[in-house]
Amino acid sequence: MTPVIDRIFRSFITQGRLDVVFSDGSRRTYVGTEGPVASMRILAPSVERRLIANPGLAFGEAYMDGLVEPVGCTLYDLLDLLMTNSMQAGHIGEAVAAVIRYGKRTWTQFNPASRSRRNVAHHYDLNGALYDLFLDSDRQYSCAYFPRGDETLEEAQVAKKRHIAAKLRLDRPDLEVLDIGSGWGGMALTLARDYGARVTGITLSEEQLAVSRRRAMEEGLADRVRFELVDYRDVTRRFDRIVSVGMFEHVGVGHYRQFFERVRAILAPDGVMLLHSIGRNDGPGSTNPWIDRYIFPGGYSPALSETFAAIEKAGLWVTDCEILRLHYAQTIAHWRERFAANRDRVAALYDERFCRMFEFYLAGAELSFRVQGHLNFQLQITRSIDAVPLTRDYMVEAEREAAAPPGRRGRARKAGTSG
């Protein structure tokens, strides 16, 4: 242990208690105000040196390589303590690194079409069997919706799709819907099957495209849903409705205005868009360097201020905004539990280092919503001031109607309009 790393830990831990066994066998305890408690062992002097200059990258890499170990606690417990303390300005090395990251974020998030395809392939073109081991059966890889709070993952993902459909105002059959970033096809297939829409889903993932097309054929919906390998910038046809779930995080901050100008160009004059994205409540920032390198290259969770500014410049209306605070934390908690239960099968697909990487990613992602101010937002966007009713009652009524058993849907609508 060097005096420098000791001083950094002393200034960094302002909440909770951290016990550290350093690479030379020495032990230190760092105590702040009341908070989480965890212990760890560092197994190499090189890790201690790297934790001084760039801890946001070094800690995750050291865990992947087995050079940092939780002691008497879980990885989640350790990250809870560290991420809680990272919200303070106690680590000078990280403070400097954050300034540098922010200064070059326009470049790191520069996502022309060719780079976007590579970034998407990095994560979404992994072996499809991996996602079956921790996602729901519909492979919804985005924030679920927990209206009661005790839903199963499957129930919450169905509720999410229902919640979004209600905001799209699918008030007549055969509406033309564009799904930007259509994933494995679950949203597009739901809108066609349950709401009578005609849907075009676009993705940059060849793996997701193949699965989506196969699902459309198997469900007998190929005449109502088609999937294409297309960048949103290349779409020219006009649509009645546009939905985008979990894709805006990959657009890149320098492309926001371009994104919304394209939305305005292809959305019908009386059309409606629903944008569902991860966001942050602390204003513009930058992406954690470990996440950028290993999980979502070119990705960024935008502040609402950045998003609204781009929407305003594109000449669009935000007709509704909802903030989902802890829904994604609950979603990822389900994913972590399922991943842990299938860890041996994941290791058979990849290896131990991959498992450690994915465990670190899921635990850190959940905690970013619990202790670091991340959130999800849903924005309803239109071109026209009068594209949707004056009040949002129609959303509640449509959602209640869709949730009712088939034999009671008319009565559900009547109950929803009587109060």
XYZ file of C-alpha atoms in Angstrom:
419
model
C 0.000 0.000 0.000
C 1.319 3.437 -0.939
C 0.606 6.646 1.008
C -1.146 8.056 -2.086
C -3.755 5.302 -2.370
C -4.311 5.466 1.389
C -4.993 9.221 1.225
C -7.338 8.773 -1.735
C -9.426 6.167 0.085
C -9.556 8.392 3.177
C -10.912 11.327 1.197
C -13.150 9.149 -0.985
C -15.088 7.272 1.701
C -17.432 9.842 3.219
C -20.402 7.491 3.724
C -20.346 4.011 5.196
C -17.294 1.864 5.919
C -14.823 0.156 3.598
C -12.280 -2.419 4.764
C -9.422 -2.982 2.315
C -6.747 -5.661 2.192
C -4.012 -4.294 -0.061
C -1.708 -6.292 -2.320
C 1.114 -6.282 0.265
C -1.199 -7.779 2.910
C -1.701 -4.556 4.856
C -5.214 -3.728 6.046
C -6.979 -0.400 6.417
C -10.492 0.662 7.381
C -12.067 3.828 5.983
C -15.122 5.208 7.761
C -17.523 8.022 6.918
C -21.028 8.843 8.056
C -23.656 6.126 8.381
C -24.034 4.134 5.180
C -23.229 0.871 3.387
C -20.519 -1.474 4.698
C -18.260 -3.633 2.506
C -14.789 -5.165 2.289
C -12.461 -5.935 -0.593
C -9.043 -7.392 -1.383
C -6.694 -5.958 -4.009
C -4.361 -8.611 -5.412
C -1.896 -6.613 -7.529
C 0.079 -3.373 -6.995
C -0.757 -2.358 -10.570
C -4.440 -2.149 -9.626
C -3.660 0.228 -6.778
C -1.743 2.494 -9.155
C -4.548 2.486 -11.713
C -7.194 3.204 -9.075
C -5.403 6.488 -8.394
C -5.688 7.895 -11.919
C -8.804 6.380 -13.520
C -10.915 4.378 -11.048
C -14.028 4.445 -13.248
C -12.279 2.166 -15.736
C -9.689 0.441 -13.551
C -11.996 -1.022 -10.916
C -14.242 -2.833 -13.400
C -11.288 -4.184 -15.344
C -9.638 -5.399 -12.135
C -12.812 -7.215 -11.119
C -13.077 -8.859 -14.551
C -9.474 -10.035 -14.241
C -9.954 -11.402 -10.723
C -7.577 -8.816 -9.225
C -10.218 -7.262 -6.949
C -12.423 -9.452 -4.776
C -15.279 -8.665 -2.409
C -14.543 -10.093 1.036
C -17.414 -11.237 3.239
C -19.917 -9.399 1.041
C -21.305 -9.500 -2.483
C -20.156 -7.523 -5.505
C -23.464 -5.653 -5.254
C -22.681 -4.654 -1.641
C -19.231 -3.423 -2.625
C -20.487 -1.435 -5.602
C -23.285 0.041 -3.482
C -20.684 1.520 -1.143
C -18.345 2.707 -3.886
C -21.029 4.172 -6.153
C -22.707 5.947 -3.232
C -19.407 7.613 -2.367
C -18.654 8.421 -6.011
C -21.479 10.953 -5.916
C -19.228 13.167 -3.783
C -16.084 14.916 -5.038
C -13.703 12.931 -2.864
C -11.495 11.302 -5.525
C -9.306 13.845 -7.281
C -8.235 11.380 -9.981
C -11.824 10.583 -10.895
C -12.776 14.275 -10.822
C -10.047 15.063 -13.355
C -10.943 12.043 -15.509
C -14.608 13.112 -15.516
C -13.702 16.582 -16.786
C -11.638 15.047 -19.576
C -14.446 12.617 -20.509
C -16.961 15.453 -20.681
C -14.628 17.503 -22.847
C -14.314 14.771 -25.460
C -17.823 13.345 -25.281
C -18.795 14.817 -28.667
C -16.136 12.574 -30.216
C -16.831 9.456 -28.118
C -20.533 9.785 -28.994
C -19.959 10.584 -32.655
C -22.174 7.915 -34.177
C -22.451 8.066 -37.969
C -24.256 5.125 -39.527
C -21.154 2.939 -39.945
C -19.993 3.471 -36.374
C -23.512 2.955 -35.036
C -23.634 -0.477 -36.690
C -20.347 -1.488 -35.051
C -21.484 -0.220 -31.650
C -24.777 -2.088 -31.880
C -23.072 -5.303 -32.973
C -20.728 -5.121 -29.967
C -23.598 -5.804 -27.562
C -26.680 -6.928 -29.440
C -25.056 -9.438 -31.779
C -23.883 -11.622 -28.894
C -25.088 -15.229 -28.813
C -28.868 -15.014 -28.618
C -28.951 -17.842 -26.083
C -27.366 -15.459 -23.558
C -30.406 -13.184 -23.517
C -32.798 -16.095 -23.051
C -30.996 -16.839 -19.778
C -31.921 -13.563 -18.060
C -34.583 -11.659 -20.026
C -38.320 -12.368 -20.116
C -39.759 -14.688 -22.756
C -40.412 -11.743 -25.118
C -36.777 -10.566 -24.808
C -37.718 -7.076 -23.686
C -34.279 -5.574 -23.021
C -35.488 -2.303 -21.510
C -37.180 -0.930 -18.419
C -40.294 -2.836 -17.377
C -43.293 -1.196 -15.702
C -44.435 -2.163 -12.202
C -47.810 -0.482 -11.518
C -48.289 -2.475 -8.271
C -44.649 -3.128 -7.530
C -44.905 -6.894 -7.030
C -45.305 -8.021 -10.650
C -43.225 -10.826 -12.085
C -40.763 -9.800 -14.806
C -43.100 -11.186 -17.481
C -46.087 -9.283 -16.061
C -44.112 -6.051 -15.790
C -42.863 -6.246 -19.378
C -46.393 -6.849 -20.655
C -47.499 -3.851 -18.587
C -44.699 -1.760 -20.115
C -45.857 -2.497 -23.656
C -49.465 -1.793 -22.680
C -48.434 1.508 -21.042
C -46.596 2.609 -24.172
C -49.394 1.529 -26.513
C -51.881 3.646 -24.549
C -49.690 6.714 -25.076
C -49.428 6.026 -28.811
C -53.221 6.457 -29.077
C -53.824 3.519 -31.386
C -57.440 4.556 -31.867
C -58.131 2.867 -35.204
C -56.939 -0.218 -37.079
C -54.208 -0.302 -39.704
C -52.260 2.674 -38.390
C -48.765 2.685 -39.888
C -46.237 2.463 -37.045
C -42.455 2.769 -37.167
C -40.485 1.080 -34.380
C -37.015 2.663 -34.234
C -34.646 0.203 -32.605
C -37.031 -2.742 -32.724
C -34.812 -5.211 -30.828
C -36.008 -8.793 -31.062
C -39.412 -7.657 -32.317
C -41.557 -7.925 -29.199
C -43.009 -4.407 -29.266
C -43.726 -4.440 -32.999
C -45.404 -7.850 -32.829
C -47.521 -6.764 -29.853
C -48.734 -3.606 -31.606
C -49.719 -5.624 -34.674
C -51.279 -8.581 -32.849
C -53.130 -6.770 -30.049
C -53.813 -3.335 -31.549
C -54.263 -3.971 -35.279
C -51.347 -1.803 -36.367
C -49.154 -2.269 -39.411
C -45.594 -2.018 -38.122
C -42.180 -1.513 -39.642
C -39.350 -2.307 -37.236
C -35.833 -1.089 -37.948
C -32.629 -2.259 -36.283
C -28.877 -2.243 -36.892
C -28.367 -5.682 -35.351
C -28.257 -8.586 -37.796
C -28.838 -11.047 -34.951
C -31.964 -9.208 -33.812
C -33.202 -8.828 -37.383
C -33.046 -12.579 -38.013
C -34.877 -13.388 -34.768
C -37.553 -10.743 -35.410
C -38.306 -11.963 -38.898
C -38.523 -15.549 -37.716
C -40.905 -14.567 -34.917
C -43.150 -12.667 -37.332
C -43.395 -15.737 -39.546
C -44.020 -18.112 -36.639
C -46.786 -15.895 -35.212
C -48.498 -15.466 -38.579
C -47.890 -11.704 -38.570
C -45.527 -11.345 -41.522
C -48.300 -9.612 -43.478
C -48.627 -6.914 -40.779
C -45.055 -6.584 -39.475
C -41.831 -6.267 -41.398
C -38.324 -5.796 -40.051
C -35.478 -4.069 -41.869
C -31.756 -3.464 -41.296
C -32.038 0.316 -41.637
C -30.573 3.358 -39.872
C -33.184 5.868 -38.690
C -31.471 8.540 -40.807
C -32.358 6.617 -43.961
C -36.111 6.373 -43.339
C -38.107 8.575 -45.735
C -41.626 7.112 -45.659
C -44.230 8.829 -43.466
C -45.857 7.066 -40.506
C -48.932 7.656 -38.351
C -47.124 6.603 -35.196
C -43.492 6.222 -34.150
C -42.238 4.330 -31.114
C -38.680 4.037 -29.890
C -37.789 2.086 -26.755
C -34.225 1.895 -25.434
C -32.623 3.177 -28.639
C -32.199 6.909 -27.974
C -29.330 6.123 -25.576
C -27.326 5.047 -28.652
C -27.981 8.118 -30.810
C -25.140 10.273 -29.436
C -25.504 13.753 -28.003
C -24.217 15.405 -31.179
C -26.982 13.748 -33.210
C -30.045 14.643 -31.111
C -31.229 17.461 -33.344
C -30.742 15.288 -36.427
C -32.749 12.517 -34.779
C -35.737 14.730 -33.989
C -35.621 16.504 -37.331
C -35.871 13.082 -38.978
C -38.807 12.250 -36.671
C -40.562 15.445 -37.741
C -39.967 14.688 -41.409
C -41.487 11.189 -41.282
C -44.263 11.682 -38.698
C -47.712 12.394 -40.122
C -49.083 15.904 -39.382
C -51.532 14.414 -36.866
C -49.115 11.672 -35.802
C -47.869 10.665 -32.346
C -44.449 9.465 -31.199
C -43.557 7.765 -27.916
C -39.884 7.955 -26.902
C -38.738 5.737 -24.012
C -35.165 6.280 -22.826
C -32.808 6.105 -19.875
C -31.946 9.552 -18.560
C -30.184 11.338 -15.717
C -31.450 13.847 -13.177
C -28.191 15.741 -12.596
C -27.822 17.506 -15.936
C -25.502 16.797 -18.866
C -22.636 14.425 -18.137
C -20.581 11.646 -19.683
C -20.646 7.862 -19.830
C -18.721 5.745 -17.362
C -15.526 4.692 -19.200
C -15.890 0.998 -18.302
C -19.454 0.919 -19.676
C -18.301 2.738 -22.807
C -15.463 0.292 -23.446
C -17.024 -3.040 -22.554
C -20.819 -2.761 -22.710
C -22.280 0.101 -24.774
C -19.618 1.880 -26.868
C -20.901 5.250 -28.002
C -23.818 5.102 -25.563
C -25.015 7.888 -23.276
C -27.962 8.449 -20.937
C -29.183 11.983 -21.721
C -30.437 14.637 -19.376
C -33.958 15.851 -20.045
C -32.562 19.341 -20.633
C -30.494 18.043 -23.558
C -33.416 16.088 -24.962
C -35.979 18.898 -24.685
C -33.591 21.397 -26.281
C -33.238 19.195 -29.370
C -36.998 18.603 -29.579
C -37.663 22.348 -29.408
C -35.151 23.077 -32.177
C -36.833 20.466 -34.386
C -40.184 22.244 -34.030
C -41.970 19.418 -32.226
C -44.379 19.371 -29.281
C -43.845 17.402 -26.083
C -47.451 16.598 -25.217
C -46.714 14.343 -22.244
C -43.737 13.484 -20.042
C -43.538 10.729 -17.446
C -40.552 9.941 -15.235
C -40.096 6.307 -14.196
C -37.710 6.403 -11.243
C -37.065 2.955 -9.768
C -38.826 0.789 -12.359
C -35.546 -0.007 -14.109
C -33.825 -0.845 -10.823
C -36.547 -3.432 -10.198
C -36.202 -4.726 -13.757
C -32.457 -5.219 -13.477
C -32.849 -6.869 -10.078
C -34.888 -9.558 -11.860
C -32.217 -9.843 -14.562
C -29.433 -10.210 -11.988
C -31.326 -12.959 -10.192
C -31.907 -14.858 -13.433
C -28.320 -14.376 -14.585
C -27.007 -15.733 -11.279
C -29.303 -18.762 -11.521
C -27.958 -19.507 -15.020
C -24.339 -18.498 -14.475
C -22.933 -21.937 -15.328
C -24.765 -21.909 -18.633
C -23.445 -18.421 -19.443
C -19.901 -19.600 -18.648
C -20.424 -22.495 -21.069
C -21.358 -19.997 -23.795
C -18.432 -17.684 -23.067
C -16.002 -17.885 -20.119
C -15.453 -16.792 -16.512
C -14.194 -13.335 -17.453
C -17.337 -12.701 -19.484
C -19.485 -13.767 -16.525
C -17.647 -11.371 -14.232
C -18.013 -8.590 -16.783
C -21.746 -9.132 -17.093
C -22.231 -9.408 -13.319
C -20.379 -6.120 -12.883
C -22.508 -4.506 -15.590
C -25.841 -5.636 -14.156
C -24.993 -4.743 -10.547
C -23.644 -1.331 -11.546
C -26.610 -0.646 -13.815
C -29.127 -1.399 -11.076
C -27.270 0.803 -8.594
C -27.051 3.678 -11.080
C -30.831 3.958 -10.673
C -30.827 3.424 -6.914
C -28.003 5.738 -5.841
C -26.746 7.760 -8.822
C -29.783 9.566 -10.157
C -30.510 7.567 -13.300
C -34.138 7.310 -14.407
C -36.318 6.450 -17.360
C -38.441 8.985 -19.187
C -41.292 8.557 -21.627
C -42.025 11.509 -23.910
C -45.105 11.739 -26.086
C -44.190 13.907 -29.073
C -46.324 15.368 -31.866
C -46.029 17.758 -34.770
C -49.415 19.324 -34.143
C -50.704 21.067 -31.024
C -54.033 19.237 -31.293
C -52.885 15.742 -32.282
C -54.011 14.305 -28.928
C -56.921 15.122 -26.564
C -56.736 17.986 -24.083
C -56.288 15.718 -21.073
C -54.448 12.441 -20.611
C -57.563 10.549 -19.464
C -57.619 8.674 -22.769
C -54.296 7.038 -21.869
C -55.652 5.691 -18.591
C -58.825 4.447 -20.271
C -56.934 2.730 -23.105
C -54.537 1.074 -20.680
C -57.367 -0.141 -18.447
C -59.214 -1.450 -21.478
C -56.190 -3.374 -22.742
C -55.536 -4.876 -19.305
C -59.090 -6.145 -18.829
C -59.977 -9.766 -19.628
C -61.411 -10.070 -23.167
C -64.975 -10.535 -21.964
C -64.895 -7.416 -19.803
C -63.162 -4.906 -22.050
C -66.277 -2.928 -22.915
C -67.188 -2.628 -19.247
C -63.640 -1.568 -18.407
C -63.897 1.277 -20.920
C -67.215 2.368 -19.485
C -65.839 2.331 -15.936
C -62.869 4.350 -17.036
C -65.014 7.096 -18.558
C -67.571 7.356 -15.771
C -65.288 8.865 -13.135
